Amino acid sequence: MKLWRNRVLLLWALTFALTAWGQDTEDEAVRPSGITSGPVRKARAVTAKDKEDVDASSSPVQKSTKSSRARSHRTHAKPKQTPESTPAPTDYMPNGIPKTGAASVIVVDANNGQILYEKNADEVRAAASTQKLLTALIVAEHGFLDQPVTVQTVDTMADPVKLNIKPGDTYQRIDLLRALLVKSPNDVARCLARDNAGSVEAFAEIMNRRAREIGATHSHFVNPNGLPIPGQYSSARDLSLIARVAYANSTIRSIVCLPQLVFRYANGRTRELENTNKVLRRLPYCNGMKTGYTEAAGHCLICSGARPGRDIIVVVLGDSKAGVWRDASALLSWGLWSLNNNGSPSRPSLTGVAEHVH
């Protein structure tokens, strides 16, 4: 009996040893080359963060290799930089004025109206949402900004950019005016226009009358928000005239400089609105004013800035998505810092001064 038990124990020991040897051999077979011997780590459970990383890619998940891990590490270590974070360098004309890719440009002194530089300033163009500056000016000049405004259904018919105010909601006029100038919602523009004049059509007549009073005689406005519609147009020169009057309005000035604001809906919900003017975040001396974009108009910007003794307004129309910020920033800096107080260049110009430099 004792002999039989010893044989059984010996057989069991041999079986265990052979099994263990087979497992070790299998483990070594699946190790990547160059990895020293040791226990093979178990697969880690997928965490919520991992799930987000996987869902961020539409391609199937592939097995990780050493080279692919290295590529992934390089990608995360050096994220792709956007045009906003690394704007392309500005080229300059021989006289030191920045070159621009915009269709129309004008740089003016906001205080005395002196034109410092212009390019195709009288070319008739769509103004997009830059014309909301005139809408805001009319509302601000009318006053009673603490009065309530009740939204009507007709106000909400203004795709694509909307604040989604609802019919029956009531807001203070000043709150809608702030939202208009900071975030540029089209439904808010219609609401303010209808509240001011009774209808969008009647408000357009007020816009055209006020534009003529300002001297913007080569413009015609049909709606308060700049959405494309036949018969609506302006020019860089006319918009600079409107911008000068708006710049002199203390209510407008106090709003267009805001990087963001919190809008409170009628139901109590709040939403942070970030200013669409990116130059506000790029240049500390920028203090407004209004952006605009449609396919017909291209990217547009009325931009203002100040330093002691000088206030400059730049109008850029028909530019590219990245170019509008670069061009407006360069022209604003040039207008503020490269000229003497009398408007002449701060250093002797080279020969061949541009035709439209004043």
Coordinates of C-alpha atoms in Angstrom, one line a residue:
M1 CA 0.0 0.0 0.0
K2 CA 2.8 2.3 1.0
L3 CA 4.7 1.5 -2.3
W4 CA 1.5 2.2 -4.3
R5 CA 1.0 5.6 -2.6
N6 CA 4.6 6.6 -3.3
R7 CA 4.1 5.8 -7.0
V8 CA 1.0 7.9 -7.2
L9 CA 2.8 10.9 -5.6
L10 CA 5.7 10.5 -8.0
L11 CA 3.3 10.4 -11.0
W12 CA 1.5 13.5 -9.7
A13 CA 4.8 15.4 -9.2
L14 CA 6.0 14.6 -12.8
T15 CA 2.6 15.7 -14.2
F16 CA 2.8 19.0 -12.3
A17 CA 6.4 19.7 -13.4
L18 CA 5.6 19.0 -17.1
T19 CA 2.6 21.3 -17.0
A20 CA 4.5 24.1 -15.4
W21 CA 7.3 23.7 -17.9
G22 CA 4.8 23.9 -20.8
Q23 CA 3.3 27.1 -19.4
D24 CA 6.7 28.8 -19.0
T25 CA 7.6 27.9 -22.6
E26 CA 4.3 29.4 -23.9
D27 CA 4.8 32.6 -21.9
E28 CA 8.3 33.0 -23.3
A29 CA 6.9 32.5 -26.8
V30 CA 4.5 35.4 -26.6
R31 CA 7.0 37.9 -25.1
P32 CA 8.1 40.7 -27.5
S33 CA 11.7 40.4 -28.5
G34 CA 14.1 42.3 -26.3
I35 CA 12.0 41.9 -23.1
T36 CA 13.8 40.2 -20.3
S37 CA 12.3 37.1 -18.7
G38 CA 9.8 37.6 -15.9
P39 CA 6.1 37.3 -15.3
V40 CA 3.8 38.4 -18.1
R41 CA 1.5 41.3 -17.0
K42 CA -2.2 40.8 -17.2
A43 CA -4.2 43.1 -19.4
R44 CA -5.4 46.3 -17.6
A45 CA -9.1 46.9 -17.4
V46 CA -10.4 49.7 -19.6
T47 CA -11.1 52.9 -17.6
A48 CA -13.5 55.7 -18.5
K49 CA -10.6 57.8 -19.8
D50 CA -9.5 54.9 -22.1
K51 CA -13.1 54.7 -23.4
E52 CA -13.0 58.4 -24.2
D53 CA -9.7 58.0 -26.1
V54 CA -11.1 55.0 -28.1
D55 CA -14.4 56.8 -28.9
A56 CA -12.5 59.8 -30.1
S57 CA -11.3 57.8 -33.1
S58 CA -13.6 56.4 -35.8
S59 CA -11.0 53.9 -36.9
P60 CA -10.8 50.3 -35.4
V61 CA -8.6 49.9 -32.4
Q62 CA -5.3 48.2 -33.4
K63 CA -2.8 46.2 -31.3
S64 CA -0.1 48.5 -29.8
T65 CA 3.4 48.0 -31.0
K66 CA 6.6 49.6 -29.8
S67 CA 6.7 51.9 -32.9
S68 CA 3.1 52.8 -32.7
R69 CA 3.4 53.7 -29.0
A70 CA 6.3 55.9 -29.9
R71 CA 4.3 57.7 -32.6
S72 CA 1.4 58.1 -30.1
H73 CA 3.8 59.6 -27.5
R74 CA 5.2 62.1 -30.0
T75 CA 1.7 63.1 -31.0
H76 CA 0.6 63.8 -27.4
A77 CA 3.8 65.4 -26.5
K78 CA 3.7 67.9 -29.3
P79 CA 0.0 68.7 -30.0
K80 CA -0.8 70.2 -33.4
Q81 CA -0.8 74.0 -33.1
T82 CA -3.8 75.9 -34.5
P83 CA -3.5 79.1 -36.7
E84 CA -4.9 81.0 -33.7
S85 CA -2.1 79.9 -31.4
T86 CA 0.6 80.4 -34.0
P87 CA -0.5 83.1 -36.4
A88 CA 1.4 83.3 -39.7
P89 CA 4.0 86.2 -39.8
T90 CA 2.8 89.4 -41.4
D91 CA 4.5 90.7 -44.5
Y92 CA 5.0 94.4 -45.0
M93 CA 5.0 96.8 -47.9
P94 CA 8.2 98.8 -48.5
N95 CA 6.7 101.7 -46.5
G96 CA 6.1 99.5 -43.4
I97 CA 2.3 99.0 -43.8
P98 CA 1.2 95.4 -43.3
K99 CA 0.1 93.5 -46.4
T100 CA -3.4 92.1 -46.2
G101 CA -5.3 89.4 -48.0
A102 CA -8.7 91.1 -47.4
A103 CA -10.8 92.4 -50.3
S104 CA -11.4 95.8 -48.6
V105 CA -9.5 97.5 -45.8
I106 CA -9.5 100.9 -44.1
V107 CA -7.7 102.3 -41.1
V108 CA -9.0 105.5 -39.5
D109 CA -8.3 107.7 -36.5
A110 CA -11.4 107.3 -34.3
N111 CA -11.1 110.8 -32.9
N112 CA -10.7 113.0 -36.0
G113 CA -11.7 110.6 -38.8
Q114 CA -8.3 110.9 -40.6
I115 CA -7.8 108.0 -43.0
L116 CA -4.4 106.4 -42.4
Y117 CA -4.6 103.6 -45.0
E118 CA -7.2 102.2 -47.4
K119 CA -7.5 99.5 -49.9
N120 CA -10.7 99.2 -52.1
A121 CA -12.5 101.1 -49.3
D122 CA -15.5 102.0 -51.5
E123 CA -16.0 98.6 -53.0
V124 CA -19.6 97.6 -52.5
R125 CA -19.7 94.4 -50.4
A126 CA -21.9 92.4 -48.1
A127 CA -21.2 93.5 -44.5
A128 CA -22.5 90.4 -42.7
S129 CA -22.9 90.8 -38.9
T130 CA -20.6 93.9 -38.8
Q131 CA -23.8 95.9 -39.6
K132 CA -25.2 94.8 -36.2
L133 CA -23.0 97.7 -34.9
L134 CA -25.5 100.0 -36.5
T135 CA -28.4 98.0 -35.1
A136 CA -26.8 98.3 -31.6
L137 CA -26.1 102.0 -32.1
I138 CA -29.8 102.8 -32.9
V139 CA -31.0 100.8 -29.9
A140 CA -28.5 102.5 -27.6
E141 CA -29.3 106.0 -28.9
H142 CA -33.0 105.3 -28.4
G143 CA -32.3 104.7 -24.7
F144 CA -34.7 103.2 -22.0
L145 CA -32.3 100.3 -21.8
D146 CA -33.7 99.1 -18.5
Q147 CA -37.1 98.6 -20.0
P148 CA -38.5 95.0 -20.6
V149 CA -38.7 93.4 -24.0
T150 CA -41.1 90.5 -24.6
V151 CA -39.9 88.0 -27.3
Q152 CA -42.4 87.3 -30.1
T153 CA -42.4 84.3 -32.5
V154 CA -41.4 86.4 -35.4
D155 CA -38.2 87.3 -33.6
T156 CA -37.0 83.7 -33.5
M157 CA -37.0 83.2 -37.3
A158 CA -33.3 83.9 -37.7
D159 CA -31.1 80.9 -38.4
P160 CA -28.4 79.8 -38.2
V161 CA -26.7 81.6 -35.2
K162 CA -29.3 82.0 -32.4
L163 CA -29.4 82.5 -28.7
N164 CA -32.7 80.5 -28.7
I165 CA -34.8 83.0 -26.8
K166 CA -38.4 81.8 -26.6
P167 CA -41.6 83.5 -27.5
G168 CA -43.2 85.0 -24.3
D169 CA -39.9 85.4 -22.6
T170 CA -39.1 88.8 -21.2
Y171 CA -35.7 90.5 -20.9
Q172 CA -34.2 93.8 -20.2
R173 CA -33.2 95.7 -23.3
I174 CA -29.7 96.2 -22.1
D175 CA -29.2 92.4 -21.6
L176 CA -30.2 91.7 -25.2
L177 CA -28.0 94.5 -26.4
R178 CA -25.0 93.0 -24.6
A179 CA -25.7 89.6 -26.0
L180 CA -26.0 91.1 -29.5
L181 CA -22.6 92.8 -29.4
V182 CA -20.7 90.0 -27.7
K183 CA -22.1 86.8 -29.3
S184 CA -23.9 88.2 -32.3
P185 CA -27.1 86.1 -32.3
N186 CA -29.5 86.8 -35.1
D187 CA -32.7 86.2 -33.2
V188 CA -31.7 88.9 -30.6
A189 CA -31.1 91.4 -33.5
R190 CA -34.6 90.7 -34.8
C191 CA -36.1 91.0 -31.4
L192 CA -34.4 94.4 -30.7
A193 CA -35.3 95.7 -34.2
R194 CA -39.0 94.7 -33.8
D195 CA -39.1 96.1 -30.3
N196 CA -37.6 99.4 -31.5
A197 CA -39.6 100.0 -34.7
G198 CA -42.5 97.5 -34.7
S199 CA -41.1 95.4 -37.5
V200 CA -37.8 94.4 -39.2
E201 CA -38.8 96.3 -42.3
A202 CA -39.5 99.5 -40.4
F203 CA -36.2 99.2 -38.5
A204 CA -34.4 98.8 -41.8
E205 CA -35.7 102.2 -42.8
I206 CA -34.4 103.7 -39.6
M207 CA -31.0 102.0 -40.3
N208 CA -30.8 103.6 -43.7
R209 CA -31.8 107.0 -42.4
R210 CA -29.2 106.9 -39.6
A211 CA -26.5 105.7 -42.0
R212 CA -27.2 108.7 -44.3
E213 CA -27.0 111.1 -41.3
I214 CA -23.6 109.6 -40.4
G215 CA -22.4 110.0 -44.0
A216 CA -22.5 106.3 -45.0
T217 CA -24.3 107.1 -48.2
H218 CA -23.1 104.1 -50.2
S219 CA -24.9 101.5 -48.0
H220 CA -28.3 100.0 -48.0
F221 CA -29.7 97.8 -45.2
V222 CA -32.7 95.4 -45.4
N223 CA -32.4 93.6 -42.1
P224 CA -30.8 94.2 -38.7
N225 CA -28.5 91.1 -38.5
G226 CA -26.6 91.0 -41.8
L227 CA -28.0 87.7 -43.1
P228 CA -27.8 87.6 -46.9
I229 CA -30.7 89.3 -48.7
P230 CA -30.9 91.0 -52.1
G231 CA -30.3 94.8 -52.0
Q232 CA -28.2 94.8 -48.8
Y233 CA -24.7 96.1 -49.0
S234 CA -22.1 98.5 -47.6
S235 CA -18.4 99.3 -47.9
A236 CA -15.4 99.5 -45.7
R237 CA -15.5 103.3 -45.7
D238 CA -19.2 103.4 -44.7
L239 CA -18.7 100.9 -41.9
S240 CA -15.7 102.9 -40.6
L241 CA -18.0 106.0 -40.4
I242 CA -20.6 104.0 -38.5
A243 CA -18.0 102.5 -36.3
R244 CA -16.6 106.0 -35.3
V245 CA -20.1 107.1 -34.1
A246 CA -20.6 103.8 -32.3
Y247 CA -17.1 104.1 -30.7
A248 CA -18.1 107.5 -29.3
N249 CA -21.2 106.0 -27.7
S250 CA -20.4 105.1 -24.0
T251 CA -22.9 102.2 -23.9
I252 CA -21.5 100.6 -27.0
R253 CA -17.9 101.1 -25.8
S254 CA -18.7 99.5 -22.4
I255 CA -20.0 96.3 -24.1
V256 CA -17.8 95.6 -27.1
C257 CA -14.7 95.4 -24.9
L258 CA -16.1 92.5 -22.8
P259 CA -14.3 89.2 -23.4
Q260 CA -17.3 87.3 -22.2
L261 CA -20.5 87.7 -20.2
V262 CA -23.1 85.6 -18.5
F263 CA -26.5 85.7 -20.0
R264 CA -29.5 84.7 -17.9
Y265 CA -32.5 83.2 -19.7
A266 CA -36.0 84.0 -18.6
N267 CA -36.3 80.5 -17.0
G268 CA -33.2 81.2 -14.8
R269 CA -30.8 79.1 -16.8
T270 CA -27.4 80.9 -17.4
R271 CA -25.0 80.6 -20.3
E272 CA -21.5 82.1 -20.7
L273 CA -21.1 84.0 -24.0
E274 CA -17.6 84.4 -25.3
N275 CA -16.9 87.4 -27.5
T276 CA -16.5 86.4 -31.1
N277 CA -13.7 89.0 -31.5
K278 CA -10.5 87.0 -31.1
V279 CA -8.3 90.1 -31.3
L280 CA -9.6 91.1 -27.9
R281 CA -7.6 88.1 -26.5
R282 CA -4.6 88.6 -28.7
L283 CA -3.8 92.3 -28.2
P284 CA -4.2 94.0 -24.8
Y285 CA -4.8 97.4 -26.4
C286 CA -7.8 96.1 -28.5
N287 CA -11.1 97.3 -27.0
G288 CA -13.8 96.1 -29.5
M289 CA -15.7 96.1 -31.9
K290 CA -17.8 93.6 -34.1
T291 CA -17.2 90.5 -36.2
G292 CA -19.1 89.1 -39.2
Y293 CA -19.2 86.2 -41.6
T294 CA -21.3 84.8 -44.4
E295 CA -20.2 82.9 -47.5
A296 CA -21.1 86.0 -49.6
A297 CA -19.2 88.4 -47.3
G298 CA -16.3 86.3 -46.3
H299 CA -14.7 86.9 -42.9
C300 CA -15.2 90.5 -41.7
L301 CA -14.1 92.5 -38.7
I302 CA -14.4 96.0 -37.4
C303 CA -11.7 96.3 -34.8
S304 CA -10.8 99.2 -32.4
G305 CA -7.9 99.9 -30.1
A306 CA -6.4 102.6 -28.0
R307 CA -3.2 103.9 -26.4
P308 CA -2.7 107.3 -24.7
G309 CA -3.4 110.0 -27.3
R310 CA -4.6 107.7 -30.0
D311 CA -7.7 105.6 -30.9
I312 CA -7.8 103.6 -34.1
I313 CA -10.5 101.8 -36.0
V314 CA -9.8 99.1 -38.6
V315 CA -12.3 97.6 -41.0
V316 CA -11.4 94.4 -42.8
L317 CA -13.9 92.9 -45.2
G318 CA -13.8 89.7 -47.4
D319 CA -10.9 88.0 -45.7
S320 CA -10.0 84.4 -44.9
K321 CA -10.8 82.6 -41.7
A322 CA -7.3 82.9 -40.3
G323 CA -6.3 86.0 -42.3
V324 CA -9.0 88.3 -40.7
W325 CA -7.4 88.1 -37.3
R326 CA -3.9 88.4 -38.6
D327 CA -4.7 91.3 -40.9
A328 CA -6.8 93.2 -38.3
S329 CA -4.2 92.7 -35.6
A330 CA -1.3 93.9 -37.8
L331 CA -3.2 97.0 -39.0
L332 CA -4.4 97.9 -35.5
S333 CA -0.8 97.6 -34.2
W334 CA 0.5 99.6 -37.1
G335 CA -2.1 102.3 -36.7
L336 CA -1.5 102.7 -33.0
W337 CA 2.3 102.3 -32.7
S338 CA 3.9 103.1 -36.1
L339 CA 2.5 106.6 -36.6
N340 CA 3.1 109.9 -34.9
N341 CA 0.2 111.8 -33.4
N342 CA -0.2 113.8 -36.6
G343 CA -0.7 110.6 -38.7
S344 CA 2.7 110.6 -40.3
P345 CA 5.0 107.6 -40.2
S346 CA 7.1 107.4 -37.0
R347 CA 10.2 106.7 -39.2
P348 CA 11.1 107.9 -42.7
S349 CA 9.3 106.0 -45.3
L350 CA 11.1 104.3 -48.2
T351 CA 10.4 105.4 -51.7
G352 CA 7.3 104.0 -53.4
V353 CA 4.7 104.9 -50.8
A354 CA 1.4 103.0 -51.3
E355 CA -1.1 104.8 -53.4
H356 CA -3.8 105.0 -50.7
V357 CA -1.7 106.0 -47.7
H358 CA -2.8 109.3 -46.2

